[in-house]
XYZ file of C-alpha atoms in Angstrom:
581
model
C 0.000 0.000 0.000
C 2.808 2.406 0.885
C 4.409 2.076 -2.543
C 1.086 2.719 -4.300
C 0.508 5.862 -2.224
C 4.013 7.142 -3.030
C 3.380 6.644 -6.749
C -0.038 8.271 -6.492
C 1.405 11.288 -4.686
C 3.575 11.974 -7.763
C 0.327 12.773 -9.593
C -0.818 14.881 -6.632
C 2.380 16.926 -6.371
C 1.600 19.465 -9.156
C -1.560 20.437 -7.235
C -0.094 20.710 -3.714
C -0.857 24.397 -3.303
C -4.469 23.969 -4.483
C -4.913 21.125 -1.978
C -3.351 23.228 0.781
C -5.673 26.123 -0.083
C -8.666 23.751 -0.101
C -7.736 22.453 3.371
C -7.386 25.986 4.770
C -10.758 27.009 3.307
C -12.258 23.758 4.619
C -10.957 24.389 8.128
C -12.658 27.791 8.085
C -15.856 26.140 6.821
C -15.881 23.512 9.563
C -14.703 25.927 12.290
C -17.589 28.360 11.819
C -20.299 25.917 13.104
C -18.112 25.219 16.167
C -19.161 28.665 17.412
C -22.773 27.519 17.908
C -22.246 25.497 21.159
C -20.190 28.410 22.550
C -23.032 30.755 21.639
C -25.449 28.474 23.526
C -23.248 28.713 26.647
C -23.070 32.530 26.353
C -26.853 32.839 25.932
C -27.631 30.508 28.875
C -24.940 31.597 31.363
C -24.080 35.176 30.418
C -27.423 36.504 29.188
C -30.375 34.460 30.475
C -28.590 33.530 33.719
C -27.183 37.046 34.346
C -29.262 38.327 37.287
C -27.598 41.758 37.211
C -28.994 42.558 33.742
C -32.420 43.981 33.063
C -34.720 42.208 30.613
C -34.127 44.946 28.062
C -30.348 44.528 28.332
C -30.676 40.749 28.109
C -32.802 41.116 24.970
C -30.387 43.606 23.431
C -27.335 41.386 24.103
C -29.208 38.358 22.772
C -29.909 40.100 19.450
C -26.352 41.452 19.267
C -24.932 37.931 19.501
C -27.542 36.438 17.160
C -27.089 39.259 14.635
C -23.332 38.745 14.540
C -23.807 35.013 14.123
C -26.296 35.507 11.267
C -23.789 37.741 9.457
C -21.136 35.060 9.943
C -23.345 32.361 8.438
C -24.935 34.369 5.620
C -22.006 36.487 4.425
C -18.784 34.600 5.188
C -19.813 30.934 5.086
C -21.489 30.747 1.574
C -18.384 31.814 -0.427
C -16.211 29.646 1.825
C -18.521 26.682 1.117
C -18.483 27.391 -2.642
C -14.699 27.617 -2.990
C -14.191 24.587 -0.752
C -16.412 22.419 -3.001
C -15.052 23.910 -6.233
C -11.374 23.437 -5.441
C -11.901 19.950 -3.982
C -13.683 18.732 -7.131
C -11.381 20.637 -9.495
C -8.183 19.204 -8.018
C -9.439 15.628 -7.736
C -10.769 15.608 -11.317
C -7.524 17.088 -12.655
C -5.544 14.330 -10.922
C -7.813 11.639 -12.402
C -7.406 13.291 -15.809
C -3.610 13.091 -15.493
C -3.706 9.448 -14.377
C -5.943 8.424 -17.304
C -3.709 10.336 -19.717
C -0.685 8.450 -18.387
C -2.537 5.127 -18.492
C -3.691 5.615 -22.076
C -0.166 6.556 -23.145
C 1.071 3.420 -21.379
C -1.581 1.243 -23.057
C -0.561 2.512 -26.483
C 3.050 1.534 -25.822
C 2.226 -1.999 -24.685
C 2.838 -4.671 -27.303
C 0.266 -6.905 -28.965
C 1.385 -9.768 -26.734
C -0.247 -7.986 -23.776
C -3.537 -7.485 -25.657
C -3.615 -11.068 -26.859
C -3.481 -12.221 -23.213
C -5.702 -9.565 -21.589
C -9.438 -9.013 -21.921
C -10.474 -5.571 -23.152
C -13.127 -5.289 -20.411
C -10.459 -5.798 -17.735
C -8.389 -2.935 -19.138
C -11.433 -0.661 -19.429
C -12.474 -1.457 -15.856
C -9.096 -0.367 -14.526
C -8.925 2.826 -16.568
C -12.519 3.873 -15.757
C -13.738 2.273 -12.518
C -10.503 1.870 -10.577
C -9.142 5.296 -11.473
C -12.478 6.829 -10.443
C -12.307 5.020 -7.091
C -8.916 6.594 -6.347
C -10.679 9.971 -6.317
C -11.702 9.181 -2.735
C -8.038 9.226 -1.719
C -7.807 12.852 -2.843
C -11.198 13.951 -1.538
C -11.003 12.067 1.750
C -7.404 11.088 2.461
C -5.814 14.367 1.393
C -8.640 16.757 2.299
C -11.568 15.591 4.439
C -9.514 13.563 6.918
C -7.435 16.631 7.724
C -10.551 18.774 7.967
C -12.178 16.308 10.366
C -8.994 16.111 12.427
C -8.787 19.916 12.481
C -12.446 20.064 13.572
C -11.745 17.622 16.421
C -8.651 19.538 17.529
C -10.433 22.919 17.478
C -13.414 21.465 19.369
C -11.124 19.876 21.978
C -9.229 23.163 22.465
C -12.502 25.061 23.011
C -13.713 22.367 25.427
C -10.445 22.492 27.380
C -10.917 26.239 27.908
C -14.332 25.534 29.415
C -13.666 22.453 31.609
C -10.576 20.211 31.585
C -11.955 17.163 33.541
C -15.116 17.032 31.441
C -12.982 17.190 28.264
C -10.943 14.200 29.475
C -14.148 12.219 30.050
C -15.267 13.163 26.541
C -12.053 11.699 25.087
C -12.118 8.393 27.013
C -13.630 6.504 24.056
C -10.893 7.579 21.597
C -8.412 4.713 22.277
C -11.169 2.084 21.810
C -12.218 3.812 18.601
C -8.663 3.809 17.222
C -8.124 0.109 18.047
C -11.394 -0.984 16.421
C -10.636 0.944 13.223
C -7.179 -0.633 12.975
C -8.553 -4.137 13.640
C -11.443 -4.110 11.207
C -10.126 -2.114 8.319
C -6.894 -4.070 7.931
C -8.742 -7.012 6.339
C -11.158 -4.800 4.429
C -8.544 -3.857 1.838
C -8.116 -7.450 0.596
C -11.892 -7.990 0.541
C -12.252 -4.780 -1.445
C -9.600 -5.887 -3.935
C -11.418 -9.191 -4.518
C -14.690 -7.339 -5.000
C -13.089 -5.003 -7.559
C -11.655 -7.934 -9.507
C -15.041 -9.688 -9.532
C -16.665 -6.496 -10.822
C -14.000 -6.265 -13.552
C -14.853 -9.862 -14.538
C -18.512 -8.892 -14.955
C -17.540 -5.885 -17.064
C -15.191 -7.980 -19.219
C -17.884 -10.609 -19.778
C -20.429 -7.974 -20.777
C -17.957 -6.251 -23.110
C -17.224 -9.498 -24.970
C -20.844 -10.664 -25.189
C -22.241 -7.314 -26.305
C -19.580 -7.189 -29.036
C -20.454 -10.755 -30.070
C -24.246 -10.567 -29.711
C -24.719 -11.597 -33.348
C -22.943 -14.902 -32.624
C -25.089 -15.550 -29.540
C -28.275 -14.944 -31.514
C -27.191 -16.919 -34.577
C -26.505 -20.009 -32.431
C -29.538 -19.411 -30.154
C -27.254 -19.376 -27.094
C -29.294 -16.927 -25.023
C -30.129 -19.420 -22.259
C -26.576 -20.776 -22.098
C -25.100 -17.284 -21.966
C -27.616 -16.315 -19.275
C -26.327 -19.211 -17.165
C -22.723 -18.150 -17.770
C -23.550 -14.584 -16.810
C -25.338 -15.825 -13.691
C -22.093 -17.513 -12.604
C -19.954 -14.432 -13.276
C -22.476 -12.083 -11.693
C -22.979 -14.509 -8.793
C -19.253 -14.499 -8.091
C -19.378 -10.710 -7.824
C -22.401 -10.969 -5.507
C -20.524 -13.399 -3.261
C -17.473 -11.107 -3.033
C -19.707 -8.069 -2.484
C -21.555 -9.810 0.381
C -18.256 -10.853 2.022
C -17.155 -7.233 1.806
C -20.500 -6.016 3.173
C -20.464 -8.444 6.136
C -17.052 -7.317 7.333
C -17.921 -3.670 6.720
C -21.142 -4.062 8.726
C -19.216 -5.583 11.672
C -16.817 -2.655 11.629
C -19.624 -0.096 11.619
C -21.512 -1.923 14.365
C -18.527 -1.852 16.741
C -17.263 1.627 15.914
C -20.692 3.274 15.993
C -21.459 1.600 19.325
C -18.329 3.177 20.778
C -19.180 6.623 19.393
C -22.789 6.282 20.643
C -21.826 5.226 24.177
C -19.276 8.012 24.652
C -21.887 10.823 24.875
C -23.673 8.959 27.689
C -20.508 9.171 29.797
C -20.340 12.927 29.189
C -24.022 13.490 29.981
C -23.759 11.462 33.202
C -20.598 13.168 34.457
C -21.724 16.675 33.418
C -25.148 16.194 35.013
C -23.494 15.083 38.268
C -21.198 18.133 38.211
C -24.122 20.518 37.643
C -26.039 18.968 40.564
C -23.130 18.659 42.983
C -20.372 20.873 41.643
C -19.518 24.206 40.136
C -20.380 23.294 36.506
C -22.893 25.687 34.955
C -25.915 24.577 32.963
C -24.655 26.529 29.941
C -21.321 24.699 30.004
C -23.102 21.330 30.232
C -25.358 22.149 27.277
C -22.370 23.447 25.273
C -20.426 20.239 26.002
C -23.345 18.067 24.880
C -23.503 20.104 21.652
C -19.742 19.718 21.193
C -20.057 15.939 21.564
C -22.015 15.938 18.319
C -19.383 18.154 16.689
C -16.672 15.828 18.026
C -18.108 12.419 17.173
C -19.642 13.275 13.792
C -16.118 13.710 12.362
C -15.203 10.375 13.973
C -18.133 8.700 12.238
C -17.074 10.338 8.986
C -13.581 8.981 9.546
C -15.094 5.485 9.789
C -16.815 6.039 6.457
C -13.557 7.471 5.172
C -11.737 4.298 6.209
C -14.094 2.232 4.058
C -13.746 4.557 1.082
C -9.985 4.810 1.494
C -9.721 1.031 1.616
C -11.547 0.892 -1.720
C -9.206 3.582 -3.040
C -6.086 1.697 -1.969
C -7.318 -1.527 -3.571
C -8.133 0.350 -6.800
C -4.789 2.144 -6.596
C -3.011 -1.216 -6.492
C -4.894 -2.381 -9.606
C -4.130 0.856 -11.478
C -0.414 0.658 -10.740
C -0.343 -3.062 -11.520
C -1.448 -2.064 -15.008
C 1.095 0.771 -15.133
C 3.844 -1.707 -14.230
C 2.992 -3.969 -17.161
C 6.336 -4.167 -19.023
C 6.835 -3.075 -22.615
C 7.967 -5.938 -24.821
C 8.638 -3.695 -27.842
C 10.662 -0.541 -27.146
C 13.255 1.684 -28.748
C 16.692 0.656 -27.523
C 19.018 3.420 -26.254
C 20.592 5.177 -29.207
C 17.997 3.937 -31.725
C 18.165 5.950 -34.951
C 15.264 7.105 -37.122
C 14.815 5.022 -40.268
C 15.513 7.049 -43.438
C 13.054 6.862 -46.316
C 13.346 3.261 -47.429
C 13.729 1.663 -50.826
C 12.006 -1.490 -49.545
C 14.643 -4.231 -49.383
C 13.502 -6.732 -46.712
C 15.671 -9.499 -45.339
C 14.782 -12.316 -42.933
C 18.033 -13.750 -41.584
C 17.612 -17.133 -39.832
C 14.489 -15.894 -38.051
C 12.877 -18.041 -35.372
C 9.969 -16.896 -33.215
C 7.718 -18.062 -30.383
C 4.919 -16.079 -28.775
C 5.834 -17.121 -25.250
C 9.221 -17.518 -23.603
C 10.182 -21.180 -23.641
C 7.047 -21.724 -25.763
C 6.521 -23.614 -28.989
C 8.409 -22.110 -31.938
C 5.948 -20.728 -34.471
C 8.704 -19.925 -37.006
C 11.989 -21.787 -37.502
C 15.041 -20.537 -39.439
C 13.177 -18.393 -41.955
C 15.606 -17.063 -44.582
C 14.720 -14.899 -47.574
C 15.472 -11.552 -49.205
C 12.964 -9.324 -50.993
C 14.161 -6.663 -53.418
C 12.625 -3.160 -53.573
C 9.343 -3.037 -55.485
C 8.818 -6.819 -55.501
C 5.464 -8.394 -54.698
C 5.803 -11.396 -52.400
C 2.996 -13.843 -51.673
C 2.981 -15.976 -48.525
C 0.800 -19.062 -48.940
C 0.188 -22.298 -47.099
C -2.233 -24.018 -44.770
C -3.916 -22.067 -41.966
C -1.770 -21.819 -38.850
C 1.455 -22.277 -40.789
C 2.948 -18.924 -39.707
C 2.187 -16.597 -42.640
C 0.575 -13.823 -40.594
C 3.284 -14.176 -37.959
C 5.963 -13.451 -40.574
C 4.317 -10.217 -41.719
C 3.675 -9.139 -38.098
C 7.451 -9.153 -37.531
C 8.030 -6.577 -40.308
C 6.301 -3.639 -38.491
C 7.818 -5.101 -35.303
C 4.563 -5.963 -33.592
C 6.715 -8.699 -32.059
C 10.485 -9.144 -31.778
C 12.174 -12.197 -33.213
C 13.301 -14.890 -30.779
C 16.503 -15.391 -32.756
C 17.929 -14.138 -36.038
C 17.156 -10.706 -37.461
C 14.723 -8.839 -39.719
C 16.324 -6.045 -41.744
C 14.954 -3.301 -43.973
C 17.470 -1.672 -46.314
C 20.162 -3.268 -44.171
C 18.865 -1.807 -40.866
C 18.095 -4.283 -38.102
C 14.577 -3.395 -36.936
C 15.718 -3.477 -33.306
C 18.237 -0.680 -33.988
C 15.784 1.872 -35.414
C 13.037 3.986 -33.906
C 9.705 2.190 -33.904
C 7.620 5.158 -35.069
C 9.904 5.857 -38.041
C 9.546 2.193 -39.066
C 5.750 1.986 -38.851
C 5.331 5.360 -40.564
C 6.695 3.710 -43.731
C 4.516 0.582 -43.661
C 0.888 0.303 -44.760
C -1.227 -2.622 -43.590
C -4.577 -3.923 -44.862
C -6.017 -6.807 -42.860
C -8.860 -9.260 -43.435
C -10.882 -7.681 -40.619
C -9.885 -4.024 -40.521
C -10.944 -1.981 -37.522
C -12.946 1.160 -38.197
C -13.664 3.508 -35.323
C -17.157 4.819 -34.558
C -16.438 8.132 -36.225
C -17.049 9.585 -39.680
C -15.854 8.006 -42.910
C -13.549 10.993 -43.397
C -11.948 10.577 -39.941
C -11.311 6.885 -40.568
C -9.627 7.590 -43.912
C -7.566 10.447 -42.424
C -5.959 8.029 -39.951
C -3.591 7.414 -42.863
C -2.562 11.079 -42.758
C -4.229 13.360 -40.163
C -2.910 16.448 -41.992
C -4.425 15.524 -45.379
C -6.582 17.976 -47.301
C -10.137 17.255 -48.440
C -8.886 16.816 -52.008
C -6.305 14.246 -50.888
C -8.938 12.304 -48.912
C -11.241 12.151 -51.937
C -8.367 11.149 -54.233
C -7.446 8.303 -51.854
C -11.084 7.157 -51.729
C -11.291 7.174 -55.517
C -8.064 5.180 -55.796
C -9.587 2.618 -53.404
C -12.847 2.436 -55.394
C -14.635 3.818 -52.331
C -15.688 7.323 -53.451
C -18.824 6.235 -55.309
C -20.384 4.275 -52.435
C -19.355 6.947 -49.897
C -21.366 9.535 -51.836
C -24.481 7.345 -51.545
C -24.232 7.293 -47.717
C -26.710 9.535 -45.835
C -24.104 12.186 -44.980
C -21.382 11.264 -47.448
C -17.917 11.529 -45.946
C -19.442 12.774 -42.666
C -21.482 9.587 -42.142
C -20.766 7.841 -38.825
C -19.753 4.237 -39.491
C -20.743 2.842 -36.074
C -18.619 0.750 -33.726
C -16.087 -1.279 -35.740
C -17.823 -0.037 -38.918
C -21.000 -2.013 -38.191
C -23.107 0.199 -40.522
C -20.995 -0.762 -43.556
C -20.675 -3.990 -45.514
C -17.472 -6.007 -45.416
C -16.425 -4.772 -48.836
C -17.133 -1.138 -47.935
C -15.100 -1.373 -44.742
C -12.243 -2.925 -46.689
C -12.220 -0.158 -49.279
C -12.113 2.530 -46.565
C -9.184 0.680 -44.986
C -7.428 0.630 -48.358
C -8.176 4.337 -48.854
C -6.374 5.267 -45.648
C -3.320 3.309 -46.786
C -3.442 5.173 -50.130
C -3.501 8.386 -48.101
C -0.504 7.234 -46.062
C 1.387 6.381 -49.271
C 3.972 4.058 -47.646
C 6.895 2.487 -49.535
C 6.200 -0.943 -47.992
C 2.818 -2.668 -48.013
C 1.378 -5.670 -46.137
C -1.892 -7.270 -47.290
C -3.020 -9.948 -44.860
C -5.958 -11.911 -46.337
C -7.283 -8.572 -47.604
C -9.779 -10.045 -50.092
C -10.994 -13.169 -48.306
C -14.606 -13.570 -47.157
C -15.946 -10.992 -49.666
C -18.552 -11.266 -52.398
C -17.330 -11.449 -55.997
C -18.206 -7.830 -56.877
C -16.455 -6.449 -53.783
C -13.482 -8.733 -54.325
C -13.065 -7.537 -57.901
C -13.187 -3.860 -56.868
C -10.823 -4.417 -53.970
C -8.427 -6.538 -56.019
C -8.257 -3.740 -58.595
C -7.533 -1.105 -55.937
C -4.940 -3.343 -54.232
C -3.063 -3.855 -57.488
C -3.058 -0.085 -57.950
C -1.854 0.346 -54.355
C 0.934 -2.232 -54.699
C 2.384 -0.650 -57.836
C 6.065 0.297 -57.311
C 5.981 -0.733 -53.632
C 7.520 -3.680 -51.847
C 4.413 -5.715 -51.081
C 3.764 -8.748 -48.894
C 0.514 -10.586 -49.579
C -0.796 -13.252 -47.231
C -3.329 -15.209 -49.237
C -5.455 -18.301 -48.781
C -6.727 -18.480 -52.370
C -3.704 -19.147 -54.572
C -5.469 -17.903 -57.714
C -5.221 -14.325 -56.369
C -1.387 -14.332 -56.139
C -0.246 -16.043 -59.338
C 1.031 -12.635 -60.522
C 3.464 -12.271 -57.572
C 7.196 -11.881 -58.286
C 7.898 -14.589 -55.706
C 5.685 -17.010 -53.818
C 6.839 -18.385 -50.443
C 5.177 -21.578 -49.243
C 5.080 -21.599 -45.424
C 4.293 -24.906 -43.728
C 4.434 -25.516 -39.960
C 6.648 -22.491 -39.394
C 9.176 -23.338 -42.106
C 9.847 -21.945 -45.579
C 9.287 -25.015 -47.752
C 9.361 -23.579 -51.276
C 10.057 -20.273 -53.039
C 9.702 -19.177 -56.653
C 7.296 -17.819 -59.248
C 3.942 -19.457 -59.884
C 5.302 -21.200 -62.986
C 8.469 -22.383 -61.236
C 6.529 -23.851 -58.324
C 3.989 -25.527 -60.586
C 6.800 -27.079 -62.620
C 8.415 -28.338 -59.416
C 5.214 -30.221 -58.486
C 5.825 -29.952 -54.754
C 3.759 -28.529 -51.861
C 2.531 -25.499 -53.846
C 1.499 -27.641 -56.794
C -0.516 -29.935 -54.541
C -2.230 -26.975 -52.821
C -3.080 -25.435 -56.181
C -4.567 -28.670 -57.482
C -6.668 -29.132 -54.338
C -8.043 -25.566 -54.566
C -8.873 -25.987 -58.255
C -10.769 -29.169 -57.477
C-alpha cells in the first residue's frame, strides 16, 4: 500500500498548493459551526442567567450575539462553502485526468502480446472504474480527513478552555475507537480488492458478449449465456456480500463506541451541575460539542471504508502501469531514413511465449525493392506471424529482420511503422465519420487528398451514396458498412498514407465477388512500385506475384514464381490442385 501511495502522490504533487488552499478554506468552513455550542453557553450563562442585567439589556445582548452570528453564516460561510467544493472537485478531477492520460499513453506503448493475453473489459475497468475510485483518496485522504482532524482539535481546544476534567471524560472513548478501526479495516482492503476484480470480470464478460451478440443470436445461445452470466455475476455478488459483512461488523462496533461516549459525558456533566460548580450553559455546550466531536469520527469510519476501496483500486491501477513493454526503442535507436524497400529475414525463429513452442523456424529470404511477395500455405502455418514481424509488432526470438540493411531493433519504432501500410482481413474502423477513418492514414491531409485516396480505393462512389457522405458515422467497428465497404475505406487510408512498404493480410478473403473484384483492382493499384507482402489463402489471387513463399508448420518449404513452383510439383502444386478441385 505504501508504494502505491508514493506513486499516487507523484500525480498529486503538481496540485499541492491547491490542496493546501482547499484544506485551509475547509478548516474555516468547519470551524464556523463550532461557534454555535459556545453561543449556547453565552446565551444561557451570560445573558439568560445574568441576574444583574435587566430584561431589556438581556434582549439587546441576545440580538447582538444572534445578529453577529447571522452575518457570519450568511455572508462569510457561503463563499467559503463554494470555494471549498469547487477546489476539492477541481483538483481531484484534474488528478484523475492526469492518471488516465498516463494510463492511455502506457496502453498505447504496450505490445500486442499484452492485448492477446488480456481481456479488453479488464483494461477498461481499470482505466474507468478503478481510477475513479482513487478519487476518494484525494477527496477524503488528502482533504476531508485533515478537515475532520482539524475540527476535532479545534473542538477539543474550546472544550479544554471551558472544563478540563469534562474534556478528558469526553475523550475516554478515543483509544477504543482507534483500536477498532485498525482491527477491522486491515482485512477490508483485501476484501475490497477481490470485489473489484469480480466487478472487472462482470464488465469484461459484458464487453465481450455485447460485441459478439450476433454470434449468440445466430446459435440461439441466449439461455446458455444467461447461465454463464449468472455464474460471473454470482461471483461478484458473493465477493460483495463478504465485503459487506465485514464492513457491517466494523460499523456496528465503531458506531457503538461513538454512541456510548456521549452517555458518559451526559452522566458526568449532570453530576457536576447537581453537585459541583459546573454551569448549565457549560453542560449544554459540552453536549452540543459531543455531536461536533463524534460526527467527524463517524465520517472517519466512512472514510476508512472509502480509502480502503481507493487503496485496492490504486493497487490495480499501478499493476497495469507496471505492465512491461515488450517492444521498445533501444538506447541510441536511430530514425529510419526513407526506405527503398529491401527486406531481409536472416535465420528468423519466433515463439509467442518464452520457452514456448516455436511458431517460425530458421526463416531465410530476401525481398528486393518493389517486388510483390505472396505468402501461402495451410492455416496456422505462420504466414501472418511473418508479416507481423516486419512492423515489429513482435520481436524475433533469434535471427534478425532487416529493412534496407537496418536491423529493426536498432531503429526507432515510429519511423519504421510510418513507412509501412497494412490492410487486414478484418480491418478496424472507429465509430467516427468516414472521413476521420480515412484520415488516420494522414491526419494532416486535405479534403482533395482524402477524396483522391477514396477514388483510388474504389470507395468514393459508395461513400457519396451514404446519408451524410464523408461525414457519415460508421458505427462501432464499422458495423453500418458492408465487409467490402469497410475494406475499401481501410485501403483508402493506406493510399492516403502512401507508404513504400505494403502488407496485405488476407485482404480479399470472405468478400462477395463484386467487392473482391473492386478491392483486387484497388490493391493492385496500391501495390504498384511498392515492396508488397501478400498473405493469401486463395492461390489464384497471387499467381502474378514476383515470388511465392510456401510456409508450412513455421518453415519456408518452397520459393519461386507461380510457374516455377507448378513445374516443381511440390507442396505449392498440390495446394493449387486441391483448390482448383
